[in-house]
PDB file of C-alpha atoms in Angstrom:
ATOM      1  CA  UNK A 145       0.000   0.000   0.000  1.00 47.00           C
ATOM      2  CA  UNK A 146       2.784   2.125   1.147  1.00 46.00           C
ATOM      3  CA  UNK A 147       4.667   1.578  -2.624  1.00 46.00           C
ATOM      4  CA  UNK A 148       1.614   2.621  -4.542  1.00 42.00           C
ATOM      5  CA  UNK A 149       0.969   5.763  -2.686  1.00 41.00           C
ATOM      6  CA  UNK A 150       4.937   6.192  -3.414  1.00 39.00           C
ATOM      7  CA  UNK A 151       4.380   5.937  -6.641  1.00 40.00           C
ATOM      8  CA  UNK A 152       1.373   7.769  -7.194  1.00 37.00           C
ATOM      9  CA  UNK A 153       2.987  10.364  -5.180  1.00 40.00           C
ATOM     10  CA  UNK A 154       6.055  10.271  -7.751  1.00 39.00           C
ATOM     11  CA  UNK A 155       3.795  10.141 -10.882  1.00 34.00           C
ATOM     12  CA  UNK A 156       2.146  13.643  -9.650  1.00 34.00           C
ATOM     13  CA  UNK A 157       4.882  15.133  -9.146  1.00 37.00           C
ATOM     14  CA  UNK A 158       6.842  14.349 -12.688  1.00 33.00           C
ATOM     15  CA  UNK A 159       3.648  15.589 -14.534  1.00 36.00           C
ATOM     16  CA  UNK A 160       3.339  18.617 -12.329  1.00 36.00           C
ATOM     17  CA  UNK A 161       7.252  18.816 -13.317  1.00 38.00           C
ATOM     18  CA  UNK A 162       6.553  18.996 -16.862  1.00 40.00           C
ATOM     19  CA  UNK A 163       4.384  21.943 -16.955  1.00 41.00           C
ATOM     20  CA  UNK A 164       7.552  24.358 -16.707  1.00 43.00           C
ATOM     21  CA  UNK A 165      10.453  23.943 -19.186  1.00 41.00           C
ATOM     22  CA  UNK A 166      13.838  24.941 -17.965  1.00 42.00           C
ATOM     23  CA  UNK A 167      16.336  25.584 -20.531  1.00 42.00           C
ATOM     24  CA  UNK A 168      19.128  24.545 -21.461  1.00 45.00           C
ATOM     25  CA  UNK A 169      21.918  26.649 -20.071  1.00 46.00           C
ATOM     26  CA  UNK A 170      22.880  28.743 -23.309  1.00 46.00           C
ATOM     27  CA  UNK A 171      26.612  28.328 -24.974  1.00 48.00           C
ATOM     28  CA  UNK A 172      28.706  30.947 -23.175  1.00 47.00           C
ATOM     29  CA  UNK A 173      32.082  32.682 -25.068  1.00 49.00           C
ATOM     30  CA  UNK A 174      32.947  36.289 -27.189  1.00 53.00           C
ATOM     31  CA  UNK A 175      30.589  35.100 -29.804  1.00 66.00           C
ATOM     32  CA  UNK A 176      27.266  34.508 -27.795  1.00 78.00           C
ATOM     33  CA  UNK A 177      25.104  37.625 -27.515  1.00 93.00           C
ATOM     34  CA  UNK A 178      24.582  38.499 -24.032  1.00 96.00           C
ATOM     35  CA  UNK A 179      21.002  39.397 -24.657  1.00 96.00           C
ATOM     36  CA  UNK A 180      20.508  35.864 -26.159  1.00 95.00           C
ATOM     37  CA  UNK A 181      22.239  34.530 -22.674  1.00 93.00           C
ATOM     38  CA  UNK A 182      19.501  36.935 -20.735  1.00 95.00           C
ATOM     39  CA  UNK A 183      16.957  34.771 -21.827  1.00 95.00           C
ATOM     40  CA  UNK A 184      17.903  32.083 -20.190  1.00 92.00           C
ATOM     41  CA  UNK A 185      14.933  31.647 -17.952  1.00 95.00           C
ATOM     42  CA  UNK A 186      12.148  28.849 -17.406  1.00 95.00           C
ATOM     43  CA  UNK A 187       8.877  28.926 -20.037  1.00 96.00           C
ATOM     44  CA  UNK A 188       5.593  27.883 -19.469  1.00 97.00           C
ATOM     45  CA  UNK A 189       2.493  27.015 -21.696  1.00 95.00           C
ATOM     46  CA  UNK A 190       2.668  24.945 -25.187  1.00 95.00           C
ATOM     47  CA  UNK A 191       5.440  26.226 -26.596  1.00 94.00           C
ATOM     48  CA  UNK A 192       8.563  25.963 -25.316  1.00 94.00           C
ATOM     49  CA  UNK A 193      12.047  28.147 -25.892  1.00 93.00           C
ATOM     50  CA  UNK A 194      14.509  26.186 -28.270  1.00 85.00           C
ATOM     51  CA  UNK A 195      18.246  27.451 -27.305  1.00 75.00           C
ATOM     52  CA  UNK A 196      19.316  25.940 -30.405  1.00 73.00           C
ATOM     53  CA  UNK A 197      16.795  28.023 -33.119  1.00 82.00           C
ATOM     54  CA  UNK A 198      17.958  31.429 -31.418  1.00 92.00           C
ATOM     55  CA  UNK A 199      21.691  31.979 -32.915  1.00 91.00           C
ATOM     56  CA  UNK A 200      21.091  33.067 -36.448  1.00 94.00           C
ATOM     57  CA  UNK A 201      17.674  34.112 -36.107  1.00 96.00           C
ATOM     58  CA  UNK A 202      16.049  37.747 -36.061  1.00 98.00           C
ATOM     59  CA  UNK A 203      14.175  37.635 -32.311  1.00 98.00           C
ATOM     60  CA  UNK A 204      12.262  39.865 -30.791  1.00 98.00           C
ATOM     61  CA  UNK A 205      11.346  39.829 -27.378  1.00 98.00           C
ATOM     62  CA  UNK A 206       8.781  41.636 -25.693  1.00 98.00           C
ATOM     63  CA  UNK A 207       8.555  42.276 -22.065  1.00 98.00           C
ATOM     64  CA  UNK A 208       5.156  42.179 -21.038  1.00 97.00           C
ATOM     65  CA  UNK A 209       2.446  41.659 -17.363  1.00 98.00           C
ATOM     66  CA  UNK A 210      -0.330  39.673 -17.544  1.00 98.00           C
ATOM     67  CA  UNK A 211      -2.199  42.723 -15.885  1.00 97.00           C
ATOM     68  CA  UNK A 212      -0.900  45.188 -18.842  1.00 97.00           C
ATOM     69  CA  UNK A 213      -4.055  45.957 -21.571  1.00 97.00           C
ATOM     70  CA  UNK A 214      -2.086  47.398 -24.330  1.00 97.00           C
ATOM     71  CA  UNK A 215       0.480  44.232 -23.834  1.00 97.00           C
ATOM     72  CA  UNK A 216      -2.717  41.731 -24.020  1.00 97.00           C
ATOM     73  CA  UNK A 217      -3.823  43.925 -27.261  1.00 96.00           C
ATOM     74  CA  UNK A 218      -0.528  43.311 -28.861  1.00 96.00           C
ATOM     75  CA  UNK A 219      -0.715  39.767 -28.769  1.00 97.00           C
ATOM     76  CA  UNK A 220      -2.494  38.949 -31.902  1.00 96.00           C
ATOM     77  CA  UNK A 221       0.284  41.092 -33.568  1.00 96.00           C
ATOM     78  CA  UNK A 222       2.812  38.983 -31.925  1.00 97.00           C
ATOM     79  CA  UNK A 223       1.225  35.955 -33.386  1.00 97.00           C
ATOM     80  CA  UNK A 224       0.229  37.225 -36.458  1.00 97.00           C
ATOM     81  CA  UNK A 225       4.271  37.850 -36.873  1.00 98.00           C
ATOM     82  CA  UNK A 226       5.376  34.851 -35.513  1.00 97.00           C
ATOM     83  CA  UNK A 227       3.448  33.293 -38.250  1.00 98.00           C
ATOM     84  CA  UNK A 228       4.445  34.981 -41.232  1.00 98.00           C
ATOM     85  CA  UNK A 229       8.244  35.149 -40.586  1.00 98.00           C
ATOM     86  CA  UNK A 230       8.632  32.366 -38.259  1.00 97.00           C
ATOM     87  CA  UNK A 231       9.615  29.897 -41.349  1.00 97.00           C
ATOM     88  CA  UNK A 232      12.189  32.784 -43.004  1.00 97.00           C
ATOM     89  CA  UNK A 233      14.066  32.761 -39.524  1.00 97.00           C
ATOM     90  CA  UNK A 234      12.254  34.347 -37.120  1.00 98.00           C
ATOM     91  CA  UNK A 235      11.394  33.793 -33.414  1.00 97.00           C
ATOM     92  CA  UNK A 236       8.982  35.911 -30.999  1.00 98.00           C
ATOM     93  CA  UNK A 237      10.116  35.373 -27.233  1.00 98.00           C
ATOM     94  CA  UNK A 238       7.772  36.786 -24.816  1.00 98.00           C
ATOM     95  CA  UNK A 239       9.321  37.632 -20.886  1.00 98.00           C
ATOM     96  CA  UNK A 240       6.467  37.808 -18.271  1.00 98.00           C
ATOM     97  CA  UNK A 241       7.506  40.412 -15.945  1.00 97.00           C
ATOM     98  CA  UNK A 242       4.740  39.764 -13.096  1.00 97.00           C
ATOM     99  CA  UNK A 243       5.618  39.092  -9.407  1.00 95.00           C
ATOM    100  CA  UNK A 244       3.641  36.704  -8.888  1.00 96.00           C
ATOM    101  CA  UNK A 245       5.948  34.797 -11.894  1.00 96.00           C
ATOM    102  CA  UNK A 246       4.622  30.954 -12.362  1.00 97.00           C
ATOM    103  CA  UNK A 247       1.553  31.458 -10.175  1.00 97.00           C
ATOM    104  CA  UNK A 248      -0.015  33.735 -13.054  1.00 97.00           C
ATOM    105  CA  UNK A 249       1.974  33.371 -16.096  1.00 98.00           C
ATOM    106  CA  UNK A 250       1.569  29.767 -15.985  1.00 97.00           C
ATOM    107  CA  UNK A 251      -2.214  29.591 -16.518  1.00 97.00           C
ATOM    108  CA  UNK A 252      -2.068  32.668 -19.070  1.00 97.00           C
ATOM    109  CA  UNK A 253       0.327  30.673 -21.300  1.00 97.00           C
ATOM    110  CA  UNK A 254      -1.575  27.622 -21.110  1.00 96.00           C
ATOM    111  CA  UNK A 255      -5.385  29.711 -21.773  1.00 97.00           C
ATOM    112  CA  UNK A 256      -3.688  31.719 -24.885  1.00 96.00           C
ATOM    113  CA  UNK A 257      -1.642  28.818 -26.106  1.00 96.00           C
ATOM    114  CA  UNK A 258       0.470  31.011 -27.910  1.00 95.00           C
ATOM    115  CA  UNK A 259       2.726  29.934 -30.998  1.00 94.00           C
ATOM    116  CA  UNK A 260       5.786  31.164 -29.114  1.00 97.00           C
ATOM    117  CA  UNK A 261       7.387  30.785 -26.087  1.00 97.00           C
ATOM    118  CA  UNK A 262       6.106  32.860 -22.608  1.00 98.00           C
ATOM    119  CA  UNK A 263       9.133  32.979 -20.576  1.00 98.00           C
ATOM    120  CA  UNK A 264       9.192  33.774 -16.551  1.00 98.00           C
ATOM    121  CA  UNK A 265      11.417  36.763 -15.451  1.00 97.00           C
ATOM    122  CA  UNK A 266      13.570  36.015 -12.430  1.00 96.00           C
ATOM    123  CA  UNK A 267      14.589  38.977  -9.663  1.00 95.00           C
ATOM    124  CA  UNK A 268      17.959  40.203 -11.840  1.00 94.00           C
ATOM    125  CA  UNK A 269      15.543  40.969 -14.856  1.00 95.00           C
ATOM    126  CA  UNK A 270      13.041  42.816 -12.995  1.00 94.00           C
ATOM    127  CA  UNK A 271      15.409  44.587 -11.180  1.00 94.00           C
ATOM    128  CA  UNK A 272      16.990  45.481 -14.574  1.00 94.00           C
ATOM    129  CA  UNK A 273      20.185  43.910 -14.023  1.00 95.00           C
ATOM    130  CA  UNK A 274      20.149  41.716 -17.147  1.00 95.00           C
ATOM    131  CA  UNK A 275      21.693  43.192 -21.085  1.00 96.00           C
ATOM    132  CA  UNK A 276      17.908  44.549 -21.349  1.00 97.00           C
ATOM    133  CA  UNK A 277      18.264  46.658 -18.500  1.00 96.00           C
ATOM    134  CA  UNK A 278      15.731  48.459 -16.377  1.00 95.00           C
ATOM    135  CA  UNK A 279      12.370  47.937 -18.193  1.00 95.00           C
ATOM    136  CA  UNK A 280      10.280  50.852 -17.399  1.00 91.00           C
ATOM    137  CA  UNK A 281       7.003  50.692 -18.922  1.00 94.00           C
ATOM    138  CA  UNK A 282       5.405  47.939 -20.641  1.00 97.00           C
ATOM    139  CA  UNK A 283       5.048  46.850 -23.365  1.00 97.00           C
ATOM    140  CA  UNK A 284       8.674  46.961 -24.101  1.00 97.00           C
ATOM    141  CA  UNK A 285       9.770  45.223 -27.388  1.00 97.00           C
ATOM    142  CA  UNK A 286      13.670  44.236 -28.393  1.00 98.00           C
ATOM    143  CA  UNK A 287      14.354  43.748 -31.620  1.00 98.00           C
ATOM    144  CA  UNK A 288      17.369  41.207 -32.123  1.00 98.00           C
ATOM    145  CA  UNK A 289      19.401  40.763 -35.174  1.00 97.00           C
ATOM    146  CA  UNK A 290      20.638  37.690 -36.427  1.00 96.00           C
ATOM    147  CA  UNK A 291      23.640  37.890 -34.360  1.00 96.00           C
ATOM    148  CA  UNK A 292      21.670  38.728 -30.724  1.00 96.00           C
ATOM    149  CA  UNK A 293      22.528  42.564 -30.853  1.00 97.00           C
ATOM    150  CA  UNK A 294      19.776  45.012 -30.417  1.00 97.00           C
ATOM    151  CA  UNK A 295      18.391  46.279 -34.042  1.00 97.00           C
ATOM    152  CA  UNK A 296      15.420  48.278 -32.869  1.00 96.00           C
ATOM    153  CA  UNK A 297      13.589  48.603 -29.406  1.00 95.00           C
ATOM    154  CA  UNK A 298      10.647  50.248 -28.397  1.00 95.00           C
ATOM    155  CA  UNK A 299       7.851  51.063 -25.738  1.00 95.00           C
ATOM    156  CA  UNK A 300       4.545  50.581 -26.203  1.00 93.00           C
ATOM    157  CA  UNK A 301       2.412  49.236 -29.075  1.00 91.00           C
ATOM    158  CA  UNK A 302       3.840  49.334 -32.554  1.00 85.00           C
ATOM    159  CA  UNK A 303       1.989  48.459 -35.750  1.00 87.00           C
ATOM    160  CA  UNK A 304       1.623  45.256 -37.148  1.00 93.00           C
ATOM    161  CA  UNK A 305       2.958  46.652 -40.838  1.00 94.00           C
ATOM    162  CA  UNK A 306       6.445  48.803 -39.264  1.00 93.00           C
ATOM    163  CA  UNK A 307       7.049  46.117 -37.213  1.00 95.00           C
ATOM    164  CA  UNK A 308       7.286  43.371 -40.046  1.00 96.00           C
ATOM    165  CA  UNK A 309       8.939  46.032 -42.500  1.00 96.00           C
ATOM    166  CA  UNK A 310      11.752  46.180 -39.622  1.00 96.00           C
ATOM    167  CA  UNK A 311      11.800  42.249 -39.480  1.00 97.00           C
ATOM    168  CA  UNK A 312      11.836  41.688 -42.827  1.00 97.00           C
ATOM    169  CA  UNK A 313      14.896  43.804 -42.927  1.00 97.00           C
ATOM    170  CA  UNK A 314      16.988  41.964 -40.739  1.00 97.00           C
ATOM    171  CA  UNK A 315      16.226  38.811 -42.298  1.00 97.00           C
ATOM    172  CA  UNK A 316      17.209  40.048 -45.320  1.00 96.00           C
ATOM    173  CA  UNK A 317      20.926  40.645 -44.164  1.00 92.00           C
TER     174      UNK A 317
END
């Protein structure tokens, strides 16, 4: 009896386990962006962060709290992008900035099953100690080129049409 309450005990908490990815800790050296190395942090939800798709790819990343409107309005922009240019070398990477981290951004990933990874900030991000710095207003979108170096960056909403001129761009070079 003892064994199958062990085990039962076990099997709950692998699958409660495998909600969260943790990645893979990122190449280090001269040649590895260190804003590519600041997103090293856990995702949640359906889609996962791939450390080996990043190097070589245009990425933006957009800093964003479940609690933010004009962040939850951008979203469908952020999809629609991810879509288009995803296949020509392109990779959205969202960073959850709320407190309350897992606890919230956990469930959000998993209702808006996005098609791009939802990443959870730890304390050095949201204390601004990370390449990205201090982020002071949300949303706040990074714009990476292929070799991880800032390209473009802005606060607030942008539109759908200057954003994917700017992306197309980049993958261009």
């Amino acid at each position: 009896m003892r064994r199958a309450a062990l085990a039962v005990g076990c099997v709950l908490m692998l699958a409660l386990a495998g909600c969260r990815t943790v990645p893979e800790e990122p190449a280090r050296g001269p040649g590895v962006s260190p804003y590519l190395r600041a997103l090293a942090l856990p995702s949640v939800g359906p889609t996962p962060l791939d450390w080996n798709r990043l190097p070589g790819r245009v990425v933006m990343v957009s800093f964003f709290a479940t609690w933010c409107f004009p962040c939850l309005a951008e979203l469908p922009t952020l999809e629609a992008l991810q879509k288009e240019h995803g296949p020509q070398g392109f990779q959205v990477v969202l960073v959850g900035l709320d407190i309350d981290g897992v606890k919230v951004l956990e469930p959000f990933a998993e209702h808006y099953a996005l098609n791009f990874p939802v990443l959870v900030s730890d304390e050095n991000m949201q204390k601004g100690r990370s390449a990205f710095g201090l982020i002071p207003s949300l949303p706040a979108t990074f714009l990476l080129d292929k070799e991880g170096q800032v390209a473009g960056a802005w606060q607030g909403m942008a539109g759908h049409s200057d954003v994917s001129r700017a992306v197309e761009k980049l993958l261009r070079r």
